[in-house]
mmCIF file of C-alpha atoms in Angstrom:
data_model
loop_
_atom_site.group_PDB
_atom_site.id
_atom_site.type_symbol
_atom_site.label_atom_id
_atom_site.label_comp_id
_atom_site.label_asym_id
_atom_site.label_seq_id
_atom_site.Cartn_x
_atom_site.Cartn_y
_atom_site.Cartn_z
ATOM 1 C CA UNK Y 1 162.157 174.232 19.960
ATOM 2 C CA UNK Y 2 161.074 172.965 23.334
ATOM 3 C CA UNK Y 3 163.290 171.423 25.777
ATOM 4 C CA UNK Y 4 163.284 167.887 26.615
ATOM 5 C CA UNK Y 5 161.403 168.091 29.859
ATOM 6 C CA UNK Y 6 158.527 170.381 28.748
ATOM 7 C CA UNK Y 7 158.323 168.194 25.459
ATOM 8 C CA UNK Y 8 157.920 164.974 27.708
ATOM 9 C CA UNK Y 9 155.517 166.527 29.802
ATOM 10 C CA UNK Y 10 153.312 167.786 26.869
ATOM 11 C CA UNK Y 11 153.687 164.156 25.433
ATOM 12 C CA UNK Y 12 152.517 162.418 28.774
ATOM 13 C CA UNK Y 13 149.630 164.856 29.366
ATOM 14 C CA UNK Y 14 148.519 164.317 25.776
ATOM 15 C CA UNK Y 15 148.584 160.582 26.069
ATOM 16 C CA UNK Y 16 146.588 160.780 29.235
ATOM 17 C CA UNK Y 17 144.210 163.154 27.726
ATOM 18 C CA UNK Y 18 143.292 160.826 24.882
ATOM 19 C CA UNK Y 19 143.027 157.760 27.191
ATOM 20 C CA UNK Y 20 146.179 156.125 25.862
ATOM 21 C CA UNK Y 21 149.364 154.689 27.114
ATOM 22 C CA UNK Y 22 152.487 155.486 25.793
ATOM 23 C CA UNK Y 23 156.065 154.140 24.804
ATOM 24 C CA UNK Y 24 158.474 156.949 24.421
ATOM 25 C CA UNK Y 25 161.686 156.730 22.756
ATOM 26 C CA UNK Y 26 164.272 158.745 24.481
ATOM 27 C CA UNK Y 27 166.937 158.818 22.010
ATOM 28 C CA UNK Y 28 168.671 162.093 20.761
ATOM 29 C CA UNK Y 29 165.782 164.207 22.192
ATOM 30 C CA UNK Y 30 166.366 162.747 25.844
ATOM 31 C CA UNK Y 31 162.784 162.284 26.303
ATOM 32 C CA UNK Y 32 161.334 160.752 29.296
ATOM 33 C CA UNK Y 33 158.249 159.917 31.090
ATOM 34 C CA UNK Y 34 157.193 158.152 34.380
ATOM 35 C CA UNK Y 35 154.096 156.200 35.428
ATOM 36 C CA UNK Y 36 152.275 152.714 35.094
ATOM 37 C CA UNK Y 37 151.019 153.858 31.766
ATOM 38 C CA UNK Y 38 154.199 155.273 30.141
ATOM 39 C CA UNK Y 39 157.395 153.223 29.451
ATOM 40 C CA UNK Y 40 160.683 155.185 28.341
ATOM 41 C CA UNK Y 41 162.943 153.269 26.114
ATOM 42 C CA UNK Y 42 165.975 153.839 24.183
ATOM 43 C CA UNK Y 43 166.725 152.547 20.805
ATOM 44 C CA UNK Y 44 164.341 149.618 19.937
ATOM 45 C CA UNK Y 45 163.862 148.119 16.422
ATOM 46 C CA UNK Y 46 160.532 149.771 14.903
ATOM 47 C CA UNK Y 47 159.815 146.873 12.988
ATOM 48 C CA UNK Y 48 158.966 145.098 16.379
ATOM 49 C CA UNK Y 49 157.526 147.941 18.300
ATOM 50 C CA UNK Y 50 155.245 149.905 15.578
ATOM 51 C CA UNK Y 51 152.862 147.012 14.729
ATOM 52 C CA UNK Y 52 151.995 146.559 18.320
ATOM 53 C CA UNK Y 53 150.885 150.267 18.799
ATOM 54 C CA UNK Y 54 147.638 152.156 18.187
ATOM 55 C CA UNK Y 55 149.435 155.077 16.611
ATOM 56 C CA UNK Y 56 152.818 156.444 15.797
ATOM 57 C CA UNK Y 57 153.916 159.928 16.923
ATOM 58 C CA UNK Y 58 157.287 160.556 15.046
ATOM 59 C CA UNK Y 59 159.576 163.229 13.818
ATOM 60 C CA UNK Y 60 159.365 162.417 10.072
ATOM 61 C CA UNK Y 61 162.660 160.698 9.443
ATOM 62 C CA UNK Y 62 162.889 158.241 6.494
ATOM 63 C CA UNK Y 63 163.267 155.107 8.398
ATOM 64 C CA UNK Y 64 160.980 155.860 10.964
ATOM 65 C CA UNK Y 65 158.315 157.069 8.466
ATOM 66 C CA UNK Y 66 158.806 154.070 6.480
ATOM 67 C CA UNK Y 67 158.568 151.787 9.281
ATOM 68 C CA UNK Y 68 155.439 153.423 10.526
ATOM 69 C CA UNK Y 69 154.032 152.684 7.054
ATOM 70 C CA UNK Y 70 155.119 149.112 7.083
ATOM 71 C CA UNK Y 71 153.392 148.559 10.470
ATOM 72 C CA UNK Y 72 149.915 149.896 8.909
ATOM 73 C CA UNK Y 73 149.174 151.922 11.780
ATOM 74 C CA UNK Y 74 148.046 155.588 11.910
ATOM 75 C CA UNK Y 75 150.452 158.204 12.255
ATOM 76 C CA UNK Y 76 150.935 161.717 13.951
ATOM 77 C CA UNK Y 77 153.791 163.539 12.141
ATOM 78 C CA UNK Y 78 155.770 165.975 14.140
ATOM 79 C CA UNK Y 79 158.325 167.167 11.880
ATOM 80 C CA UNK Y 80 161.570 168.706 13.003
ATOM 81 C CA UNK Y 81 161.926 172.110 11.502
ATOM 82 C CA UNK Y 82 165.639 172.002 10.887
ATOM 83 C CA UNK Y 83 165.299 168.958 8.531
ATOM 84 C CA UNK Y 84 163.705 170.372 5.104
ATOM 85 C CA UNK Y 85 162.783 166.686 3.922
ATOM 86 C CA UNK Y 86 160.876 165.984 7.119
ATOM 87 C CA UNK Y 87 158.133 168.372 6.140
ATOM 88 C CA UNK Y 88 157.569 166.724 2.807
ATOM 89 C CA UNK Y 89 157.329 163.093 4.807
ATOM 90 C CA UNK Y 90 154.939 164.837 7.220
ATOM 91 C CA UNK Y 91 152.460 165.928 4.442
ATOM 92 C CA UNK Y 92 152.466 162.426 2.883
ATOM 93 C CA UNK Y 93 150.459 160.417 5.464
ATOM 94 C CA UNK Y 94 148.085 163.322 5.846
ATOM 95 C CA UNK Y 95 147.692 163.436 2.246
ATOM 96 C CA UNK Y 96 147.020 159.602 2.124
ATOM 97 C CA UNK Y 97 144.628 160.113 4.881
ATOM 98 C CA UNK Y 98 146.630 157.796 7.361
ATOM 99 C CA UNK Y 99 147.282 160.772 9.755
ATOM 100 C CA UNK Y 100 144.816 163.414 11.088
ATOM 101 C CA UNK Y 101 147.319 166.470 10.720
ATOM 102 C CA UNK Y 102 150.893 167.439 10.934
ATOM 103 C CA UNK Y 103 151.555 169.007 14.089
ATOM 104 C CA UNK Y 104 154.338 171.817 14.468
ATOM 105 C CA UNK Y 105 157.322 170.780 16.613
ATOM 106 C CA UNK Y 106 158.222 174.341 17.796
ATOM 107 C CA UNK Y 107 155.162 174.720 20.166
ATOM 108 C CA UNK Y 108 153.680 171.570 20.859
ATOM 109 C CA UNK Y 109 150.657 171.370 23.338
ATOM 110 C CA UNK Y 110 149.007 168.610 24.910
ATOM 111 C CA UNK Y 111 145.570 169.458 23.509
ATOM 112 C CA UNK Y 112 146.718 169.214 20.069
ATOM 113 C CA UNK Y 113 148.556 166.360 20.063
ATOM 114 C CA UNK Y 114 145.639 164.596 22.413
ATOM 115 C CA UNK Y 115 143.209 165.748 19.673
ATOM 116 C CA UNK Y 116 145.531 164.212 17.021
ATOM 117 C CA UNK Y 117 146.035 161.021 18.746
ATOM 118 C CA UNK Y 118 142.135 160.670 19.339
ATOM 119 C CA UNK Y 119 141.600 161.003 15.699
ATOM 120 C CA UNK Y 120 144.184 158.645 14.711
ATOM 121 C CA UNK Y 121 143.472 156.066 17.091
ATOM 122 C CA UNK Y 122 139.644 156.231 17.177
ATOM 123 C CA UNK Y 123 138.922 157.017 13.537
ATOM 124 C CA UNK Y 124 137.859 153.969 11.495
ATOM 125 C CA UNK Y 125 138.672 155.825 8.269
ATOM 126 C CA UNK Y 126 142.282 156.299 9.352
ATOM 127 C CA UNK Y 127 142.934 152.914 10.470
ATOM 128 C CA UNK Y 128 141.368 151.445 7.262
ATOM 129 C CA UNK Y 129 143.590 153.599 5.124
ATOM 130 C CA UNK Y 130 146.718 152.871 7.117
ATOM 131 C CA UNK Y 131 146.719 149.247 5.881
ATOM 132 C CA UNK Y 132 146.779 149.985 2.253
ATOM 133 C CA UNK Y 133 150.220 151.676 1.794
ATOM 134 C CA UNK Y 134 151.789 149.259 4.333
ATOM 135 C CA UNK Y 135 150.702 146.121 2.224
ATOM 136 C CA UNK Y 136 151.828 147.813 -1.033
ATOM 137 C CA UNK Y 137 155.243 148.690 0.752
ATOM 138 C CA UNK Y 138 155.908 145.137 2.106
ATOM 139 C CA UNK Y 139 154.987 143.833 -1.405
ATOM 140 C CA UNK Y 140 157.753 146.040 -3.240
ATOM 141 C CA UNK Y 141 161.250 144.732 -3.873
ATOM 142 C CA UNK Y 142 163.040 147.700 -3.212
ATOM 143 C CA UNK Y 143 166.538 146.247 -3.342
ATOM 144 C CA UNK Y 144 166.118 144.188 -6.597
ATOM 145 C CA UNK Y 145 165.821 146.813 -8.961
ATOM 146 C CA UNK Y 146 168.803 148.769 -7.210
ATOM 147 C CA UNK Y 147 170.805 145.399 -7.447
ATOM 148 C CA UNK Y 148 169.793 144.766 -10.949
ATOM 149 C CA UNK Y 149 170.928 148.434 -12.023
ATOM 150 C CA UNK Y 150 174.352 148.280 -10.522
ATOM 151 C CA UNK Y 151 175.026 144.917 -11.914
ATOM 152 C CA UNK Y 152 174.180 146.622 -15.430
ATOM 153 C CA UNK Y 153 176.378 149.611 -14.779
ATOM 154 C CA UNK Y 154 179.238 147.841 -13.534
ATOM 155 C CA UNK Y 155 179.206 145.306 -16.533
ATOM 156 C CA UNK Y 156 179.790 148.416 -18.578
ATOM 157 C CA UNK Y 157 182.773 149.721 -16.526
ATOM 158 C CA UNK Y 158 186.351 148.879 -17.258
ATOM 159 C CA UNK Y 159 187.222 145.990 -15.249
ATOM 160 C CA UNK Y 160 183.748 144.967 -14.568
ATOM 161 C CA UNK Y 161 182.355 141.597 -14.962
ATOM 162 C CA UNK Y 162 182.364 140.377 -18.840
#
């Protein structure tokens, strides 16, 4: 896996080649970028940031992937190779047509990332397809069925509600 300095430089080159500005979240990866067209941030609420972006390049963690879907923006998945479930979550946006491709993190290149960013941000089909899963996810009551199931289970337990 590339170090933070090299990865940061590749990200900045890719964004500039694609003609895009960037918000780069430093977090545990220790990424950083300088320039009038780049902003490095620490932790920020994805629910506030992602809807304001043209696309989201992310590591395919469960929360980040879900936030990108809810924001209805195209994705460029870059799964972390040591996380097994992230490869699955990287394949789903590609299969749904809301991401042009999944990029390997082991050897990221500015050219590959720039090409993916151009496709993600300039392909009307990708942007249109990104809306549909977001609408469906936001319409779901994900917590409701869980609350009802826990209530049913706890009613059957000794000492549970009668």
